[in-house]
mmCIF file of C-alpha atoms in Angstrom:
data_model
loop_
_atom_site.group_PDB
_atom_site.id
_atom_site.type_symbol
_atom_site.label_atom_id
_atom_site.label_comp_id
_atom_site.label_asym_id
_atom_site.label_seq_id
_atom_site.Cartn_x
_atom_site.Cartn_y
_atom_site.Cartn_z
ATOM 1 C CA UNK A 699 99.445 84.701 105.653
ATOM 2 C CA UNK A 700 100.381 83.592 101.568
ATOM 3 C CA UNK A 701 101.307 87.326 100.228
ATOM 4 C CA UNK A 702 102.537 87.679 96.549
ATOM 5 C CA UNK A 703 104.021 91.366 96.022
ATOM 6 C CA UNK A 704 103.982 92.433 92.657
ATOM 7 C CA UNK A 705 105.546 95.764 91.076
ATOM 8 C CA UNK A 706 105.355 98.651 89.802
ATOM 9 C CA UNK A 707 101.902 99.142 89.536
ATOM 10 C CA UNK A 708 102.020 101.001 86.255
ATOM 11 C CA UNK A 709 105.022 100.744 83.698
ATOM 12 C CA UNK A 710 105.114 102.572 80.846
ATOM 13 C CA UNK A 711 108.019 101.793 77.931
ATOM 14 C CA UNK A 712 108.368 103.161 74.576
ATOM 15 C CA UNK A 713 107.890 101.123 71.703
ATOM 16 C CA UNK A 714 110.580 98.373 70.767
ATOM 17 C CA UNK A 715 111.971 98.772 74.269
ATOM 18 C CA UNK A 716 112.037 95.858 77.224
ATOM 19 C CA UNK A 717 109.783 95.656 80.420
ATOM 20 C CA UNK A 718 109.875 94.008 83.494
ATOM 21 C CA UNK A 719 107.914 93.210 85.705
ATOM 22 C CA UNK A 720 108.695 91.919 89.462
ATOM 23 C CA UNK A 721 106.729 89.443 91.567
ATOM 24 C CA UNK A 722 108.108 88.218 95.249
ATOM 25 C CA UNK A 723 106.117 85.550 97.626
ATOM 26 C CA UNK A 724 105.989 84.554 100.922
ATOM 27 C CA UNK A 725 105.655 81.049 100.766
ATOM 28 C CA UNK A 726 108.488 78.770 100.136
ATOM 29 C CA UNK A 727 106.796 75.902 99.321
ATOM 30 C CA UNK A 728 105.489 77.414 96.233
ATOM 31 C CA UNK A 729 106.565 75.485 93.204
ATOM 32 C CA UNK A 730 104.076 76.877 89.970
ATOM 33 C CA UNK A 731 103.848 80.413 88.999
ATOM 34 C CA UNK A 732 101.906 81.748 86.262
ATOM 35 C CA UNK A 733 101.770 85.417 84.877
ATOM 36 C CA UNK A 734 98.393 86.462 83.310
ATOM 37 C CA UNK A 735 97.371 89.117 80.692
ATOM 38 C CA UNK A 736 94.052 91.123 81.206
ATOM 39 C CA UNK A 737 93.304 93.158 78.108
ATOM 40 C CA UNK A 738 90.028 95.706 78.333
ATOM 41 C CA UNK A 739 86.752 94.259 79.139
ATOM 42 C CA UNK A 740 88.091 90.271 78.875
ATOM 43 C CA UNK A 741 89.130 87.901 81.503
ATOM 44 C CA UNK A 742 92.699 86.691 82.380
ATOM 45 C CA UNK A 743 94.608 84.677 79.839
ATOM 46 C CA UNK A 744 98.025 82.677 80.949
ATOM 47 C CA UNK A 745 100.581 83.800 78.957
ATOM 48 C CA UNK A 746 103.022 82.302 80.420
ATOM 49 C CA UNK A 747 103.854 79.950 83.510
ATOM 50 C CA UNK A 748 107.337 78.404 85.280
ATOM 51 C CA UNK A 749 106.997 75.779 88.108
ATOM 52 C CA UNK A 750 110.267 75.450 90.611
ATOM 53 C CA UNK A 751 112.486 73.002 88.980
ATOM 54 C CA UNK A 752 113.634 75.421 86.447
ATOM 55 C CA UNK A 753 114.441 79.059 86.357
ATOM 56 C CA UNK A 754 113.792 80.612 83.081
ATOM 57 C CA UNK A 755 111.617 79.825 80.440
ATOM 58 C CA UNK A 756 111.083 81.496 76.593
ATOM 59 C CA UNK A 757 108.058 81.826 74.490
ATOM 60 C CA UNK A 758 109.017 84.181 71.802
ATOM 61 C CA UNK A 759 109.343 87.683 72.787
ATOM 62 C CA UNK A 760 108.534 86.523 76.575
ATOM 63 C CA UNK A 761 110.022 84.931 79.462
ATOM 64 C CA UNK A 762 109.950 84.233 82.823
ATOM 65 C CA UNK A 763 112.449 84.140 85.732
ATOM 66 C CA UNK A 764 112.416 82.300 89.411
ATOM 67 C CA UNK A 765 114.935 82.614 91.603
ATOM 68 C CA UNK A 766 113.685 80.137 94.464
ATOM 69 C CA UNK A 767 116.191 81.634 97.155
ATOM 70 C CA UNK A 768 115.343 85.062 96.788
ATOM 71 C CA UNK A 769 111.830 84.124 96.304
ATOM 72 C CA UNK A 770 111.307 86.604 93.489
ATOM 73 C CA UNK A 771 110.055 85.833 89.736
ATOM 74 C CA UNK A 772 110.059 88.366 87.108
ATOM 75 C CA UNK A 773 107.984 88.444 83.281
ATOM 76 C CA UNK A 774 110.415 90.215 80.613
ATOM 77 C CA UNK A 775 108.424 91.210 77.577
ATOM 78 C CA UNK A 776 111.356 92.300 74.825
ATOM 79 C CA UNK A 777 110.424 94.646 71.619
ATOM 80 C CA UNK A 778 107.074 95.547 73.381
ATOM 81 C CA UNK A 779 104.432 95.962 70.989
ATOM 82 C CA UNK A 780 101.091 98.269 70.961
ATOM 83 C CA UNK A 781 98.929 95.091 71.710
ATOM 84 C CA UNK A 782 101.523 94.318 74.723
ATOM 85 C CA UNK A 783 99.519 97.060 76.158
ATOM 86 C CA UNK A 784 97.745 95.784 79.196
ATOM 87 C CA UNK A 785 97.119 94.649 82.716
ATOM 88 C CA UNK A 786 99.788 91.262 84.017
ATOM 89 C CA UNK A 787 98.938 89.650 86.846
ATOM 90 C CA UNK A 788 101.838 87.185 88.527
ATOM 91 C CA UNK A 789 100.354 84.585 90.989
ATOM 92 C CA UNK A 790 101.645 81.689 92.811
ATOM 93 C CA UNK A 791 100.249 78.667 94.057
ATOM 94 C CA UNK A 792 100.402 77.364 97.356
ATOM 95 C CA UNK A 793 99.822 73.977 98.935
ATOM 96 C CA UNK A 794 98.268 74.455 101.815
ATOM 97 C CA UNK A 795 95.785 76.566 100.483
ATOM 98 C CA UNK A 796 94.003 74.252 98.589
ATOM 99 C CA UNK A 797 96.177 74.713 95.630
ATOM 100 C CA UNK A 798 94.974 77.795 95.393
ATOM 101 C CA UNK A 799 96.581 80.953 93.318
ATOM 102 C CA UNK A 800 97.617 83.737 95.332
ATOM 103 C CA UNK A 801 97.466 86.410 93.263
ATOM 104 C CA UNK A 802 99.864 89.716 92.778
ATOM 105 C CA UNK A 803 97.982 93.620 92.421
ATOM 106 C CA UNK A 804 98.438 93.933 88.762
ATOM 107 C CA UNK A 805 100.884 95.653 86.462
ATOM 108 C CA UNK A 806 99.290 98.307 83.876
ATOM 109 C CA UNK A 807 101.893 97.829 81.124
ATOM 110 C CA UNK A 808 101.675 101.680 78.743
ATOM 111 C CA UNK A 809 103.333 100.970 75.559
ATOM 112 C CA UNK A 810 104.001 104.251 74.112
ATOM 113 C CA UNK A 811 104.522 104.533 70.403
ATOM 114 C CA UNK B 414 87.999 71.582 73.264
ATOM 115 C CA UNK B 415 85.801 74.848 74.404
ATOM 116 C CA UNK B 416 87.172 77.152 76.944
ATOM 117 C CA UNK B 417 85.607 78.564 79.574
ATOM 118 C CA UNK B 418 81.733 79.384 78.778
ATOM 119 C CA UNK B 419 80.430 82.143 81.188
ATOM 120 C CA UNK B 420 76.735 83.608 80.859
ATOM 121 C CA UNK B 421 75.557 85.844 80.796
ATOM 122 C CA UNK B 422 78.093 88.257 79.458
ATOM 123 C CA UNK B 423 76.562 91.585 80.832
ATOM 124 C CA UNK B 424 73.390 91.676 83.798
ATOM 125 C CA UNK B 425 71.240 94.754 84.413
ATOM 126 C CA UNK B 426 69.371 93.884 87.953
ATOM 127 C CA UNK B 427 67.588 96.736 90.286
ATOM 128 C CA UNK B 428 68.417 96.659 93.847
ATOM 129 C CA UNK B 429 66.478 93.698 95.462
ATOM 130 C CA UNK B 430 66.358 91.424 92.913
ATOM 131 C CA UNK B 431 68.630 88.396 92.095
ATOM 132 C CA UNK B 432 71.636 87.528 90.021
ATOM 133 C CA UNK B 433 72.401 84.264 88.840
ATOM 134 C CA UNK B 434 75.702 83.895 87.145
ATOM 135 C CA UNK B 435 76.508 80.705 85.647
ATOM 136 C CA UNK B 436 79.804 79.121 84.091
ATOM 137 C CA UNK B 437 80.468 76.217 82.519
ATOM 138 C CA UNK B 438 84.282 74.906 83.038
ATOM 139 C CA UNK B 439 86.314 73.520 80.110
ATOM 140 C CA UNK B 440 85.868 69.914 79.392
ATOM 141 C CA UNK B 441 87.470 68.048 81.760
ATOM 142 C CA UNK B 442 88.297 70.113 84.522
ATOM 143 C CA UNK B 443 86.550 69.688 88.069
ATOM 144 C CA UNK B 444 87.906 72.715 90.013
ATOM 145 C CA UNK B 445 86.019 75.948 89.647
ATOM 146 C CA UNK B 446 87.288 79.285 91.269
ATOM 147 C CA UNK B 447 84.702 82.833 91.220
ATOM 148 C CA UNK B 448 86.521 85.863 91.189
ATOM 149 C CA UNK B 449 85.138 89.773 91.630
ATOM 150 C CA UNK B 450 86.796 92.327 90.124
ATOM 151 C CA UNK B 451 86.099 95.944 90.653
ATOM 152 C CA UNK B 452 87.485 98.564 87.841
ATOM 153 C CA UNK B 453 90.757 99.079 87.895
ATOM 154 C CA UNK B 454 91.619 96.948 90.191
ATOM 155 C CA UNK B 455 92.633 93.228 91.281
ATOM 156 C CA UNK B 456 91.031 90.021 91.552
ATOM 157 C CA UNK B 457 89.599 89.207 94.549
ATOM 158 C CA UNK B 458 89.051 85.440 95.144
ATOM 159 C CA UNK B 459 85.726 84.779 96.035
ATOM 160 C CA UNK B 460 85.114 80.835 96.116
ATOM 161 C CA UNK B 461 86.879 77.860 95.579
ATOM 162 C CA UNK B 462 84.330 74.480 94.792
ATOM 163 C CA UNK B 463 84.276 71.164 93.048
ATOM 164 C CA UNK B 464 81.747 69.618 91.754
ATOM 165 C CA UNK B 465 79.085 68.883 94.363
ATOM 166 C CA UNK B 466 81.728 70.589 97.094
ATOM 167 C CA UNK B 467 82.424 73.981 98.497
ATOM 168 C CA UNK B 468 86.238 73.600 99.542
ATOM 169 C CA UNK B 469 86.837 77.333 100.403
ATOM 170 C CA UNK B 470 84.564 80.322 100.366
ATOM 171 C CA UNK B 471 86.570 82.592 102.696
ATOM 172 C CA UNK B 472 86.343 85.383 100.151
ATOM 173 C CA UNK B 473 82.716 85.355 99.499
ATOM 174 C CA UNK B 474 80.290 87.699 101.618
ATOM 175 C CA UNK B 475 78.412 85.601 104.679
ATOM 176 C CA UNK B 476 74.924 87.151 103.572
ATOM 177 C CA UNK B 477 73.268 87.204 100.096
ATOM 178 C CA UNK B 478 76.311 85.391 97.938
ATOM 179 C CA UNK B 479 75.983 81.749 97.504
ATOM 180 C CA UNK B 480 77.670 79.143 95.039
ATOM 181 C CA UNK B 481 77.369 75.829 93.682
ATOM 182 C CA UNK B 482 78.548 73.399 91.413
ATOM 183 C CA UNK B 483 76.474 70.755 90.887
ATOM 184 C CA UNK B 484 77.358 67.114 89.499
ATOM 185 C CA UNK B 485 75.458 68.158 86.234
ATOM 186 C CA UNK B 486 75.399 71.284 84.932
ATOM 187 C CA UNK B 487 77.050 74.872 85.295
ATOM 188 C CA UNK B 488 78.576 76.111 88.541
ATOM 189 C CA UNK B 489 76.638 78.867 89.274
ATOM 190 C CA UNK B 490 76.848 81.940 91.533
ATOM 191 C CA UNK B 491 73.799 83.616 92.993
ATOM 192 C CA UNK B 492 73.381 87.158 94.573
ATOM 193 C CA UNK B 493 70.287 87.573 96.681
ATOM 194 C CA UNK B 494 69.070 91.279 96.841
ATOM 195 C CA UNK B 495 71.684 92.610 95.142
ATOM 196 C CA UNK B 496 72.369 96.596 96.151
ATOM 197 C CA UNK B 497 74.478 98.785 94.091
ATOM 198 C CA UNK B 498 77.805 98.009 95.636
ATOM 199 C CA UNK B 499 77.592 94.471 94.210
ATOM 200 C CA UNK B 500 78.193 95.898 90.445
ATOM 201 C CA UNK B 501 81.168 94.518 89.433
ATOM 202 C CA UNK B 502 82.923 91.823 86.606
ATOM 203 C CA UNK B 503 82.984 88.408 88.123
ATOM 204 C CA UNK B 504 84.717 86.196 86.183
ATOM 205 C CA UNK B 505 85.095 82.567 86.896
ATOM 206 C CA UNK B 506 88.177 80.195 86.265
ATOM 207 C CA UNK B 507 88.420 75.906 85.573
ATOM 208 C CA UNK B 508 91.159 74.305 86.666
ATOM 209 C CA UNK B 509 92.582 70.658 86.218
ATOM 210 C CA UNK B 510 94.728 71.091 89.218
ATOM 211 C CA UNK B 511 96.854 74.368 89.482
ATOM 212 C CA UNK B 512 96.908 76.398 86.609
ATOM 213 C CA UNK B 513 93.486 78.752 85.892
ATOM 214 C CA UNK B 514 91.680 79.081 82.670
ATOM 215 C CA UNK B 515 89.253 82.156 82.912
ATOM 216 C CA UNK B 516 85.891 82.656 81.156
ATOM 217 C CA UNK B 517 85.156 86.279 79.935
ATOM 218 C CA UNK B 518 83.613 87.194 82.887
ATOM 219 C CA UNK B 519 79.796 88.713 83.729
ATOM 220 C CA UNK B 520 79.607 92.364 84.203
ATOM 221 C CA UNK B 521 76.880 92.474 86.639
ATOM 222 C CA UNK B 522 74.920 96.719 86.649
ATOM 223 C CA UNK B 523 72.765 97.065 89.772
ATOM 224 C CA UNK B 524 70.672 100.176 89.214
#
């Protein structure tokens, strides 16, 4: 079935540095992928999202990579931040699902200071 | 425009009795997804509905979990007889079409 892999599981980067985080999926038809921030004790929040007709895209200190033929995306966060500190979930939707999100383990992002 | 309203925000229930968890999408959107999430862990997709329609509940237990999303009113997820393994955040998402917009989520105690 739809399988999103996402890693590592737990990342942690000194403060100021760059992280990255790594999503592949298994379904080629999948054209929208969003990454999601979970801090403690609050729900999900998109952060950022690319769909398949482009392959980067910049808010600020973030941005988000798709490479459709390797079917990998990746979130870069750059001059991390304590309040970067939490969970990122990468999902991707697929069509014959309902246009439902398939959804990636998690990433505990550590920013040390 | 409001986000997603969930309520309430934390549930205390004893084994055997009922949960009702209700959440009212953001304005506009007619797709509503319920999501468990255990403590350090993942989501786990639950139910899929919109309004007056369940279009997938492959994720949801076959015995004691139930949704709906009625043409009026909040969607609303019930757990019958709830038992100590049900405590968990469940947090619900609206949806135009595609992206998610979570509420804050319930964090449901059984004791």
């Amino acid at each position: 079935g739809e399988n999103v892999e996402q890693h590592p599981s737990t990342l942690s980067v000194q403060e100021g540095d760059s992280a990255v985080i790594k999503c592949t999926y298994s379904d080629s038809a999948s054209n929208y992928f969003p990454w999601y921030k979970q801090e403690l004790g609050k729900g999900p929040q998109l952060i950022i999202d690319i769909r398949s007709n482009v392959g980067e895209k910049k808010d600020q200190r973030i941005a988000v990579t798709l490479n459709k033929t390797a079917k990998h995306f990746s979130l870069h966060i750059t001059e991390t931040q304590p309040e970067d500190s939490a969970v990122y979930f990468c999902a991707a939707l697929y069509m014959d699902s309902n246009y439902q999100l398939i959804w990636g383990a998690g990433t505990k992002l550590i920013i040390k200071p | 425009n409001a986000g997603v309203m969930q309520n309430p925000r934390h549930l205390v229930r004893r084994r055997g009795q009922e949960a009702r968890l209700r959440c009212s999408p953001m304005k506009g959107h007619s797709h509503v997804y319920w999501y468990r999430q255990l403590p350090e862990e993942g989501l786990k997709f639950m139910v899929y509905l919109q309004k007056e329609n369940i279009i997938d509940e492959s994720g949801m237990p076959k015995e004691r979990f139930s949704a709906e999303f009625p043409k009026e009113g909040p969607s609303i997820l019930r757990i019958q007889q709830v038992v100590r393994g049900d405590s968990a955040a469940y947090f619900c998402a609206s949806s135009p079409v595609g992206e998610q917009y979570f509420g804050p989520g319930t964090r449901l105690t059984v004791t």
